[in-house]
Amino acid sequence: MQRFHDGRDWFFEKRFGMFIHWGVYAVRGWHEQLQWRGRMSKAEYVTLMDQFNPVAFDPDQWLDVVEAAGMEYICFTTKHHDGFCLWDTAHTDYNIMRTPYGKDVLAMLAEACHRRGVRLCLYYSCPDWHHPNSVNFGGDHQLDAPNPGDQPDLLKYVAYVKAQITELCTNYGRISAFFWDIPPKINIPELNATLRELQPGIMINDRGFGPGDYSTPERHVPDGKGFSRPTEACQSVGRQSWGWREDEDYYSDLLLMQSIDKILAMDGNYLLNVGPKPDGTLPAEAVRILRRIGDWFGRVREAFYGAEPASHLLAGGEAMLTRRGNSLYVHFPKPLASTGIMLNPLRIQPERAVLLNDGRELRAAVELVPSFWQSGAYLRVAGLPVNELAGEVPVVRLDFADLAAALAANDGPVGKEYLL
Ligand code: GLC
């Protein structure tokens, strides 16, 4: 992937982060878009802030989970579509300081992140279902009609957004990325310019004004063997909501591992979301999922860091490859079908094959196998404990004496299939 050669290159070193959706909507434990999807009037919705009192909020507990999951950055919702602000902003009273809690949670979180070396990224919604001057730019996730008494005014709303992003990029130390949400279908280059001026090393996403620095596929794993521009896929631990949902349908650990593995093997980053509860703690099931993922990720992470995507070396699409130094890493983001695989069209002999999941050595050799579709001898990796490993994504490291030379000499016809 092409680097920027400036402060933004942190993005290529820190590959896995936590998305955090938190706001007054957590009080109801239904969905972060309660006001819109739940068809709640603004008059009723604003009363939630009087009940928002996260007395158990402790940013270090969040960051303990971030670290246990193997994550190295967080992206925090400072203002979601409901317009409620989780920092001490001078530009609206609709903010955390006016709740019974009365403390700047962003300041507390930022202090903990900077102290612990966890990168801080900020999410900010373009639609705003509260501010009287907010304008429906024609994007989605907008109220059907302005709230009673509202006076939509583009210039005033843009001035409001600019004043707020100025606060966010001035008062909370280094901000590593800015995650606009819901493209407003109108370009106001001044807003991205403000971010860049105040935080020169900031990564800006593609959901605001123009293509930004990186793409943000959401809740899906794109096809393909690699990304052509910096990309950060986002997904939540539950399929219904990003904010805390009491009755959430959680994804399986395996599904999340498979999507993390595929996105990272394609050279993308992964942002996995959790919605804290109204008391400020993380839901127990989300914590369990993140710790389980971290347990697996810690054992396979060398396959991603400092590695480049190399799936183009394979004919088939079921396994993926990354490459680092003299090693190739074989990934199985789809369920492994058998105890052995043919890595067609590779005919290169590794010195060693290691299953990163548990450190065991595997057999790997260039072999002719009897399958009728194989057109020659290919690299075969055998002895994979498929049933034992059914709960996680296997990753195998193949070590070569001189990988570049072996690949340069690799030739011969490509067989039709690689799976044995
Ligand atoms: C969508 C949702 C929003 C969520 C975001 C996360 O845009 O509307 O609620 O914050 O995805 O990427």
Tab-separated table of C-alpha atoms and ligand atoms in Angstrom:
chain	number	residue	atom	x	y	z
A	1	MET	CA	0.000	0.000	0.000
A	2	GLN	CA	1.225	3.454	-0.894
A	3	ARG	CA	2.310	5.327	2.237
A	4	PHE	CA	1.626	9.031	2.858
A	5	HIS	CA	5.124	9.661	4.301
A	6	ASP	CA	3.743	11.919	6.998
A	7	GLY	CA	2.030	11.582	10.385
A	8	ARG	CA	-0.866	9.676	8.841
A	9	ASP	CA	1.292	6.586	8.396
A	10	TRP	CA	0.447	5.477	11.952
A	11	PHE	CA	-2.596	3.949	10.274
A	12	PHE	CA	-0.445	1.270	8.647
A	13	GLU	CA	1.207	0.304	11.933
A	14	LYS	CA	-1.900	0.055	14.104
A	15	ARG	CA	-4.241	-2.306	12.358
A	16	PHE	CA	-6.974	-3.152	14.820
A	17	GLY	CA	-9.097	-0.721	16.807
A	18	MET	CA	-12.196	-0.429	18.948
A	19	PHE	CA	-15.212	1.574	17.814
A	20	ILE	CA	-17.197	2.916	20.748
A	21	HIS	CA	-20.800	4.071	20.332
A	22	TRP	CA	-21.960	5.758	23.483
A	23	GLY	CA	-24.562	8.365	24.175
A	24	VAL	CA	-27.821	9.085	26.014
A	25	TYR	CA	-29.537	6.453	23.845
A	26	ALA	CA	-27.777	3.833	26.000
A	27	VAL	CA	-30.296	4.667	28.740
A	28	ARG	CA	-32.953	2.744	26.825
A	29	GLY	CA	-30.637	-0.066	25.629
A	30	TRP	CA	-32.364	-0.338	22.255
A	31	HIS	CA	-30.330	1.276	19.417
A	32	GLU	CA	-28.236	4.390	18.872
A	33	GLN	CA	-30.881	5.725	16.471
A	34	LEU	CA	-33.715	5.418	18.972
A	35	GLN	CA	-34.956	8.919	18.147
A	36	TRP	CA	-35.369	8.167	14.429
A	37	ARG	CA	-35.849	4.406	14.117
A	38	GLY	CA	-37.860	4.332	17.324
A	39	ARG	CA	-39.925	7.338	16.134
A	40	MET	CA	-39.444	9.213	19.392
A	41	SER	CA	-40.211	12.927	19.493
A	42	LYS	CA	-37.363	15.294	20.245
A	43	ALA	CA	-39.291	16.477	23.312
A	44	GLU	CA	-39.274	12.973	24.766
A	45	TYR	CA	-35.744	12.118	23.613
A	46	VAL	CA	-34.100	15.085	25.324
A	47	THR	CA	-35.322	13.832	28.710
A	48	LEU	CA	-32.861	10.917	28.406
A	49	MET	CA	-29.998	13.248	29.228
A	50	ASP	CA	-31.493	13.787	32.682
A	51	GLN	CA	-31.093	10.050	33.290
A	52	PHE	CA	-27.574	9.720	31.883
A	53	ASN	CA	-25.314	9.220	34.874
A	54	PRO	CA	-22.486	6.777	34.092
A	55	VAL	CA	-21.095	6.626	37.616
A	56	ALA	CA	-19.127	3.440	36.861
A	57	PHE	CA	-17.331	4.953	33.836
A	58	ASP	CA	-13.608	4.241	34.080
A	59	PRO	CA	-11.663	4.764	30.859
A	60	ASP	CA	-8.871	2.520	32.120
A	61	GLN	CA	-11.298	-0.401	32.272
A	62	TRP	CA	-12.228	0.217	28.632
A	63	LEU	CA	-8.572	0.377	27.685
A	64	ASP	CA	-7.821	-2.828	29.589
A	65	VAL	CA	-10.280	-4.537	27.234
A	66	VAL	CA	-8.813	-2.711	24.218
A	67	GLU	CA	-5.391	-4.085	25.127
A	68	ALA	CA	-6.685	-7.581	25.920
A	69	ALA	CA	-8.262	-7.663	22.450
A	70	GLY	CA	-4.935	-6.730	20.838
A	71	MET	CA	-6.319	-3.381	19.703
A	72	GLU	CA	-4.188	-0.251	19.503
A	73	TYR	CA	-6.625	2.563	18.842
A	74	ILE	CA	-10.150	3.612	19.591
A	75	CYS	CA	-12.734	5.634	17.694
A	76	PHE	CA	-15.221	7.358	19.984
A	77	THR	CA	-18.607	8.825	19.053
A	78	THR	CA	-18.364	12.443	20.153
A	79	LYS	CA	-21.693	13.370	18.541
A	80	HIS	CA	-24.005	10.827	16.941
A	81	HIS	CA	-27.048	11.608	14.775
A	82	ASP	CA	-29.050	12.589	17.880
A	83	GLY	CA	-26.808	15.659	18.250
A	84	PHE	CA	-25.914	14.963	21.893
A	85	CYS	CA	-22.280	15.903	22.599
A	86	LEU	CA	-20.062	13.818	24.868
A	87	TRP	CA	-17.596	16.606	25.541
A	88	ASP	CA	-17.607	19.999	27.190
A	89	THR	CA	-18.638	22.063	24.190
A	90	ALA	CA	-19.305	25.779	24.386
A	91	HIS	CA	-21.602	25.665	21.377
A	92	THR	CA	-24.645	23.812	22.683
A	93	ASP	CA	-26.109	22.993	26.078
A	94	TYR	CA	-27.019	19.577	24.764
A	95	ASN	CA	-23.917	18.010	26.209
A	96	ILE	CA	-22.484	15.770	28.886
A	97	MET	CA	-21.823	18.640	31.301
A	98	ARG	CA	-25.593	19.176	31.661
A	99	THR	CA	-26.317	15.590	32.668
A	100	PRO	CA	-26.370	14.427	36.299
A	101	TYR	CA	-22.853	13.073	35.629
A	102	GLY	CA	-21.521	16.491	34.683
A	103	LYS	CA	-17.989	15.426	33.682
A	104	ASP	CA	-16.268	15.623	30.314
A	105	VAL	CA	-16.051	11.923	29.408
A	106	LEU	CA	-14.035	12.669	26.280
A	107	ALA	CA	-11.413	14.480	28.376
A	108	MET	CA	-11.212	11.499	30.739
A	109	LEU	CA	-10.927	9.061	27.853
A	110	ALA	CA	-8.352	11.190	26.028
A	111	GLU	CA	-6.196	11.450	29.129
A	112	ALA	CA	-6.210	7.674	29.573
A	113	CYS	CA	-5.505	7.036	25.870
A	114	HIS	CA	-2.567	9.426	25.721
A	115	ARG	CA	-1.166	8.091	28.996
A	116	ARG	CA	-1.366	4.489	27.766
A	117	GLY	CA	-0.288	5.066	24.171
A	118	VAL	CA	-3.642	4.112	22.657
A	119	ARG	CA	-4.444	6.241	19.615
A	120	LEU	CA	-7.602	8.343	19.853
A	121	CYS	CA	-9.887	8.828	16.836
A	122	LEU	CA	-13.146	10.744	16.858
A	123	TYR	CA	-16.482	10.000	15.216
A	124	TYR	CA	-18.775	12.945	14.372
A	125	SER	CA	-22.163	12.695	12.653
A	126	CYS	CA	-23.020	15.124	9.871
A	127	PRO	CA	-26.792	14.751	10.403
A	128	ASP	CA	-27.938	16.307	13.669
A	129	TRP	CA	-31.466	15.626	14.910
A	130	HIS	CA	-31.257	18.233	17.629
A	131	HIS	CA	-29.526	21.399	16.491
A	132	PRO	CA	-32.119	23.952	15.291
A	133	ASN	CA	-30.006	25.028	12.309
A	134	SER	CA	-29.245	21.496	11.157
A	135	VAL	CA	-29.908	20.967	7.487
A	136	ASN	CA	-31.040	17.854	5.631
A	137	PHE	CA	-28.462	17.843	2.851
A	138	GLY	CA	-30.294	15.077	1.055
A	139	GLY	CA	-28.362	12.236	2.650
A	140	ASP	CA	-30.038	9.432	4.541
A	141	HIS	CA	-30.469	9.123	8.306
A	142	GLN	CA	-32.225	12.465	8.424
A	143	LEU	CA	-35.478	13.356	10.115
A	144	ASP	CA	-38.359	13.481	7.618
A	145	ALA	CA	-39.175	17.041	8.642
A	146	PRO	CA	-37.447	19.583	10.885
A	147	ASN	CA	-38.377	19.477	14.578
A	148	PRO	CA	-41.016	22.020	15.629
A	149	GLY	CA	-39.386	25.451	15.872
A	150	ASP	CA	-36.246	24.500	13.933
A	151	GLN	CA	-34.721	26.949	11.473
A	152	PRO	CA	-32.526	25.011	9.058
A	153	ASP	CA	-29.692	27.269	7.953
A	154	LEU	CA	-26.709	25.856	6.092
A	155	LEU	CA	-24.269	28.648	6.885
A	156	LYS	CA	-25.099	28.628	10.571
A	157	TYR	CA	-24.934	24.836	10.794
A	158	VAL	CA	-21.578	24.669	9.034
A	159	ALA	CA	-20.271	27.361	11.403
A	160	TYR	CA	-21.492	25.203	14.314
A	161	VAL	CA	-19.770	22.092	12.957
A	162	LYS	CA	-16.581	24.044	12.346
A	163	ALA	CA	-16.596	25.472	15.866
A	164	GLN	CA	-17.142	22.007	17.317
A	165	ILE	CA	-14.447	20.230	15.324
A	166	THR	CA	-12.114	23.065	16.299
A	167	GLU	CA	-12.799	22.307	19.961
A	168	LEU	CA	-12.324	18.593	19.379
A	169	CYS	CA	-9.026	19.087	17.581
A	170	THR	CA	-7.703	21.666	20.057
A	171	ASN	CA	-8.627	20.549	23.564
A	172	TYR	CA	-7.961	16.798	23.610
A	173	GLY	CA	-4.353	16.329	22.527
A	174	ARG	CA	-3.418	14.335	19.492
A	175	ILE	CA	-6.362	13.110	17.411
A	176	SER	CA	-5.273	10.334	15.064
A	177	ALA	CA	-8.326	10.054	12.812
A	178	PHE	CA	-11.615	11.795	12.166
A	179	PHE	CA	-14.599	9.610	11.302
A	180	TRP	CA	-17.312	11.704	9.705
A	181	ASP	CA	-20.553	9.769	9.329
A	182	ILE	CA	-23.346	9.901	6.728
A	183	PRO	CA	-21.969	11.743	3.691
A	184	PRO	CA	-23.860	15.024	3.494
A	185	LYS	CA	-23.832	15.099	-0.338
A	186	ILE	CA	-22.458	18.600	-0.286
A	187	ASN	CA	-18.784	19.451	-0.277
A	188	ILE	CA	-17.439	21.902	2.251
A	189	PRO	CA	-13.650	21.546	1.837
A	190	GLU	CA	-13.100	24.058	4.630
A	191	LEU	CA	-14.105	21.450	7.210
A	192	ASN	CA	-11.465	18.890	6.254
A	193	ALA	CA	-8.956	21.731	5.891
A	194	THR	CA	-9.698	22.771	9.478
A	195	LEU	CA	-9.047	19.235	10.728
A	196	ARG	CA	-5.780	19.031	8.799
A	197	GLU	CA	-4.581	22.405	9.957
A	198	LEU	CA	-5.241	21.683	13.633
A	199	GLN	CA	-4.047	18.058	13.539
A	200	PRO	CA	-1.560	17.676	10.667
A	201	GLY	CA	-1.175	13.880	11.070
A	202	ILE	CA	-4.907	13.171	11.130
A	203	MET	CA	-6.477	10.491	8.921
A	204	ILE	CA	-9.820	11.690	7.559
A	205	ASN	CA	-12.393	9.173	6.367
A	206	ASP	CA	-14.591	9.117	3.271
A	207	ARG	CA	-17.965	9.781	4.896
A	208	GLY	CA	-17.692	13.527	5.073
A	209	PHE	CA	-16.343	15.779	2.407
A	210	GLY	CA	-14.742	14.077	-0.575
A	211	PRO	CA	-12.911	10.748	-0.670
A	212	GLY	CA	-10.734	11.563	2.350
A	213	ASP	CA	-7.701	9.454	3.224
A	214	TYR	CA	-9.411	6.099	3.741
A	215	SER	CA	-12.452	4.029	2.859
A	216	THR	CA	-14.865	2.604	5.411
A	217	PRO	CA	-16.774	-0.512	4.310
A	218	GLU	CA	-19.377	-1.201	6.970
A	219	ARG	CA	-20.687	-4.516	8.245
A	220	HIS	CA	-19.434	-6.465	5.259
A	221	VAL	CA	-16.251	-8.088	4.022
A	222	PRO	CA	-15.485	-6.987	0.463
A	223	ASP	CA	-14.497	-9.560	-2.150
A	224	GLY	CA	-10.961	-9.534	-3.484
A	225	LYS	CA	-7.368	-10.180	-2.499
A	226	GLY	CA	-6.301	-6.685	-1.514
A	227	PHE	CA	-7.395	-3.062	-1.192
A	228	SER	CA	-6.246	-0.376	-3.578
A	229	ARG	CA	-6.404	2.457	-1.012
A	230	PRO	CA	-6.170	2.709	2.768
A	231	THR	CA	-9.241	1.019	4.195
A	232	GLU	CA	-10.747	0.465	7.593
A	233	ALA	CA	-13.673	-1.947	7.761
A	234	CYS	CA	-16.076	-1.535	10.659
A	235	GLN	CA	-18.334	-4.045	12.307
A	236	SER	CA	-20.085	-4.353	15.644
A	237	VAL	CA	-20.032	-7.282	18.044
A	238	GLY	CA	-23.816	-7.464	17.635
A	239	ARG	CA	-25.816	-7.521	14.449
A	240	GLN	CA	-28.654	-5.196	15.480
A	241	SER	CA	-27.007	-2.133	16.950
A	242	TRP	CA	-23.848	-0.118	17.470
A	243	GLY	CA	-25.042	1.446	20.703
A	244	TRP	CA	-25.711	-0.800	23.691
A	245	ARG	CA	-28.655	-3.101	23.064
A	246	GLU	CA	-29.939	-5.079	25.989
A	247	ASP	CA	-31.423	-7.801	23.755
A	248	GLU	CA	-28.552	-7.915	21.230
A	249	ASP	CA	-27.943	-10.735	18.752
A	250	TYR	CA	-24.201	-11.219	19.106
A	251	TYR	CA	-22.066	-12.517	16.255
A	252	SER	CA	-20.150	-15.727	16.737
A	253	ASP	CA	-16.507	-15.381	17.754
A	254	LEU	CA	-15.571	-17.284	14.612
A	255	LEU	CA	-17.462	-15.023	12.235
A	256	LEU	CA	-15.723	-11.981	13.700
A	257	MET	CA	-12.296	-13.681	13.527
A	258	GLN	CA	-12.914	-14.625	9.901
A	259	SER	CA	-13.806	-11.096	8.934
A	260	ILE	CA	-10.871	-9.613	10.864
A	261	ASP	CA	-8.500	-12.099	9.233
A	262	LYS	CA	-9.745	-11.424	5.696
A	263	ILE	CA	-9.721	-7.630	6.023
A	264	LEU	CA	-6.242	-7.587	7.554
A	265	ALA	CA	-4.931	-10.073	4.973
A	266	MET	CA	-6.244	-7.666	2.317
A	267	ASP	CA	-4.113	-4.924	3.938
A	268	GLY	CA	-7.043	-3.166	5.581
A	269	ASN	CA	-7.586	-2.119	9.188
A	270	TYR	CA	-10.429	-3.366	11.336
A	271	LEU	CA	-12.592	-1.379	13.729
A	272	LEU	CA	-14.719	-3.580	15.987
A	273	ASN	CA	-17.487	-1.848	17.865
A	274	VAL	CA	-18.855	-2.132	21.358
A	275	GLY	CA	-21.629	-0.032	22.920
A	276	PRO	CA	-21.031	0.766	26.611
A	277	LYS	CA	-23.963	0.553	29.022
A	278	PRO	CA	-25.537	3.654	30.577
A	279	ASP	CA	-23.544	3.138	33.775
A	280	GLY	CA	-20.313	3.384	31.752
A	281	THR	CA	-19.286	-0.285	31.853
A	282	LEU	CA	-18.852	-2.498	28.812
A	283	PRO	CA	-21.427	-5.290	28.390
A	284	ALA	CA	-20.170	-8.613	29.767
A	285	GLU	CA	-20.785	-10.553	26.539
A	286	ALA	CA	-18.937	-7.953	24.461
A	287	VAL	CA	-15.998	-8.165	26.861
A	288	ARG	CA	-15.998	-11.961	26.580
A	289	ILE	CA	-16.002	-11.755	22.759
A	290	LEU	CA	-13.199	-9.194	22.701
A	291	ARG	CA	-11.040	-11.208	25.093
A	292	ARG	CA	-11.595	-14.368	23.050
A	293	ILE	CA	-10.667	-12.554	19.858
A	294	GLY	CA	-7.613	-11.090	21.573
A	295	ASP	CA	-6.522	-14.549	22.673
A	296	TRP	CA	-6.556	-15.724	19.047
A	297	PHE	CA	-5.224	-12.469	17.634
A	298	GLY	CA	-2.240	-12.475	19.956
A	299	ARG	CA	-1.169	-15.867	18.595
A	300	VAL	CA	-1.518	-14.968	14.895
A	301	ARG	CA	-0.763	-11.244	14.816
A	302	GLU	CA	2.747	-11.625	13.368
A	303	ALA	CA	0.982	-12.600	10.122
A	304	PHE	CA	-0.342	-9.034	9.751
A	305	TYR	CA	2.183	-6.596	11.176
A	306	GLY	CA	4.826	-5.465	8.755
A	307	ALA	CA	3.378	-7.985	6.288
A	308	GLU	CA	2.050	-7.358	2.806
A	309	PRO	CA	-0.880	-9.013	1.110
A	310	ALA	CA	0.235	-11.867	-1.138
A	311	SER	CA	-2.985	-13.689	-2.046
A	312	HIS	CA	-2.365	-12.904	-5.706
A	313	LEU	CA	0.228	-15.726	-5.575
A	314	LEU	CA	-2.577	-18.262	-5.199
A	315	ALA	CA	-4.905	-19.429	-7.937
A	316	GLY	CA	-7.827	-20.241	-5.652
A	317	GLY	CA	-9.814	-17.845	-3.521
A	318	GLU	CA	-10.330	-19.857	-0.352
A	319	ALA	CA	-6.997	-19.425	1.366
A	320	MET	CA	-5.241	-16.072	1.560
A	321	LEU	CA	-1.583	-15.192	1.909
A	322	THR	CA	0.445	-12.491	3.547
A	323	ARG	CA	4.190	-12.167	3.228
A	324	ARG	CA	6.893	-10.856	5.533
A	325	GLY	CA	10.612	-11.302	5.061
A	326	ASN	CA	11.256	-14.949	4.194
A	327	SER	CA	7.876	-16.103	5.456
A	328	LEU	CA	4.524	-16.653	3.814
A	329	TYR	CA	1.469	-16.812	6.049
A	330	VAL	CA	-1.465	-18.939	4.940
A	331	HIS	CA	-4.849	-17.704	6.204
A	332	PHE	CA	-8.210	-19.467	6.164
A	333	PRO	CA	-10.899	-16.823	6.491
A	334	LYS	CA	-13.394	-19.419	5.226
A	335	PRO	CA	-13.886	-22.653	7.162
A	336	LEU	CA	-11.019	-25.055	6.579
A	337	ALA	CA	-12.404	-28.006	4.582
A	338	SER	CA	-9.780	-30.684	5.175
A	339	THR	CA	-6.599	-31.559	7.020
A	340	GLY	CA	-4.417	-30.776	4.020
A	341	ILE	CA	-4.257	-28.122	1.341
A	342	MET	CA	-2.534	-27.650	-1.999
A	343	LEU	CA	-1.184	-24.150	-2.508
A	344	ASN	CA	-1.506	-24.168	-6.261
A	345	PRO	CA	0.380	-22.838	-8.235
A	346	LEU	CA	3.237	-22.594	-5.716
A	347	ARG	CA	5.989	-25.161	-6.158
A	348	ILE	CA	8.356	-23.819	-3.560
A	349	GLN	CA	9.745	-25.850	-0.687
A	350	PRO	CA	9.644	-24.265	2.785
A	351	GLU	CA	12.125	-25.206	5.477
A	352	ARG	CA	9.440	-25.233	8.103
A	353	ALA	CA	5.690	-24.929	8.489
A	354	VAL	CA	4.236	-23.760	11.802
A	355	LEU	CA	0.610	-23.499	12.832
A	356	LEU	CA	0.560	-20.174	14.669
A	357	ASN	CA	-2.566	-21.040	16.615
A	358	ASP	CA	-0.730	-23.544	18.799
A	359	GLY	CA	2.869	-23.541	17.587
A	360	ARG	CA	2.843	-27.100	16.227
A	361	GLU	CA	4.950	-27.981	13.217
A	362	LEU	CA	3.134	-29.159	10.106
A	363	ARG	CA	4.315	-31.095	7.090
A	364	ALA	CA	4.837	-29.013	3.973
A	365	ALA	CA	6.343	-30.283	0.723
A	366	VAL	CA	6.027	-29.991	-3.038
A	367	GLU	CA	4.117	-33.156	-3.953
A	368	LEU	CA	2.214	-34.788	-6.714
A	369	VAL	CA	-1.186	-35.843	-5.399
A	370	PRO	CA	-3.622	-38.190	-7.133
A	371	SER	CA	-6.546	-35.747	-7.522
A	372	PHE	CA	-7.595	-35.819	-11.145
A	373	TRP	CA	-7.701	-32.057	-11.506
A	374	GLN	CA	-4.135	-31.463	-10.365
A	375	SER	CA	-1.891	-30.741	-13.298
A	376	GLY	CA	1.386	-31.241	-11.471
A	377	ALA	CA	3.199	-31.174	-8.163
A	378	TYR	CA	2.374	-28.258	-5.851
A	379	LEU	CA	3.150	-27.158	-2.346
A	380	ARG	CA	1.056	-29.215	0.040
A	381	VAL	CA	0.568	-28.402	3.727
A	382	ALA	CA	-0.708	-31.403	5.671
A	383	GLY	CA	-1.684	-32.364	9.195
A	384	LEU	CA	-3.950	-29.431	9.993
A	385	PRO	CA	-6.111	-30.190	13.051
A	386	VAL	CA	-9.334	-29.039	11.369
A	387	ASN	CA	-11.737	-30.307	13.995
A	388	GLU	CA	-9.756	-29.039	16.962
A	389	LEU	CA	-9.473	-25.672	15.257
A	390	ALA	CA	-13.108	-25.357	14.251
A	391	GLY	CA	-13.605	-22.434	16.649
A	392	GLU	CA	-10.927	-20.143	15.266
A	393	VAL	CA	-9.203	-19.056	12.069
A	394	PRO	CA	-6.029	-21.082	11.413
A	395	VAL	CA	-2.918	-19.271	10.247
A	396	VAL	CA	0.166	-21.189	9.079
A	397	ARG	CA	3.646	-19.703	8.718
A	398	LEU	CA	5.880	-21.132	6.014
A	399	ASP	CA	9.549	-20.235	6.418
A	400	PHE	CA	11.806	-20.232	3.363
A	401	ALA	CA	15.550	-19.926	3.005
A	402	ASP	CA	15.166	-17.272	0.326
A	403	LEU	CA	11.543	-16.546	-0.468
A	404	ALA	CA	12.176	-13.954	-3.185
A	405	ALA	CA	14.454	-16.307	-5.120
A	406	ALA	CA	12.027	-19.220	-4.702
A	407	LEU	CA	9.123	-17.154	-6.016
A	408	ALA	CA	11.178	-15.877	-8.936
A	409	ALA	CA	11.941	-19.475	-9.917
A	410	ASN	CA	8.362	-20.698	-9.420
A	411	ASP	CA	6.872	-21.700	-12.732
A	412	GLY	CA	4.671	-24.299	-14.322
A	413	PRO	CA	0.983	-24.567	-15.110
A	414	VAL	CA	-1.672	-23.391	-12.711
A	415	GLY	CA	-4.006	-26.192	-11.605
A	416	LYS	CA	-7.742	-25.687	-11.392
A	417	GLU	CA	-8.137	-26.241	-7.668
A	418	TYR	CA	-5.943	-26.004	-4.648
A	419	LEU	CA	-8.102	-27.727	-2.054
A	420	LEU	CA	-7.487	-31.376	-1.556
B	1	GLC	C1	-24.138	3.778	10.164
B	1	GLC	C2	-25.202	4.023	11.205
B	1	GLC	C3	-24.673	4.609	12.449
B	1	GLC	C4	-23.351	4.054	12.899
B	1	GLC	C5	-22.380	3.902	11.748
B	1	GLC	C6	-21.076	3.217	12.099
B	1	GLC	O1	-23.783	4.912	9.507
B	1	GLC	O2	-26.208	4.869	10.721
B	1	GLC	O3	-25.636	4.527	13.464
B	1	GLC	O4	-22.818	4.956	13.781
B	1	GLC	O5	-22.977	3.214	10.725
B	1	GLC	O6	-20.259	3.080	10.966
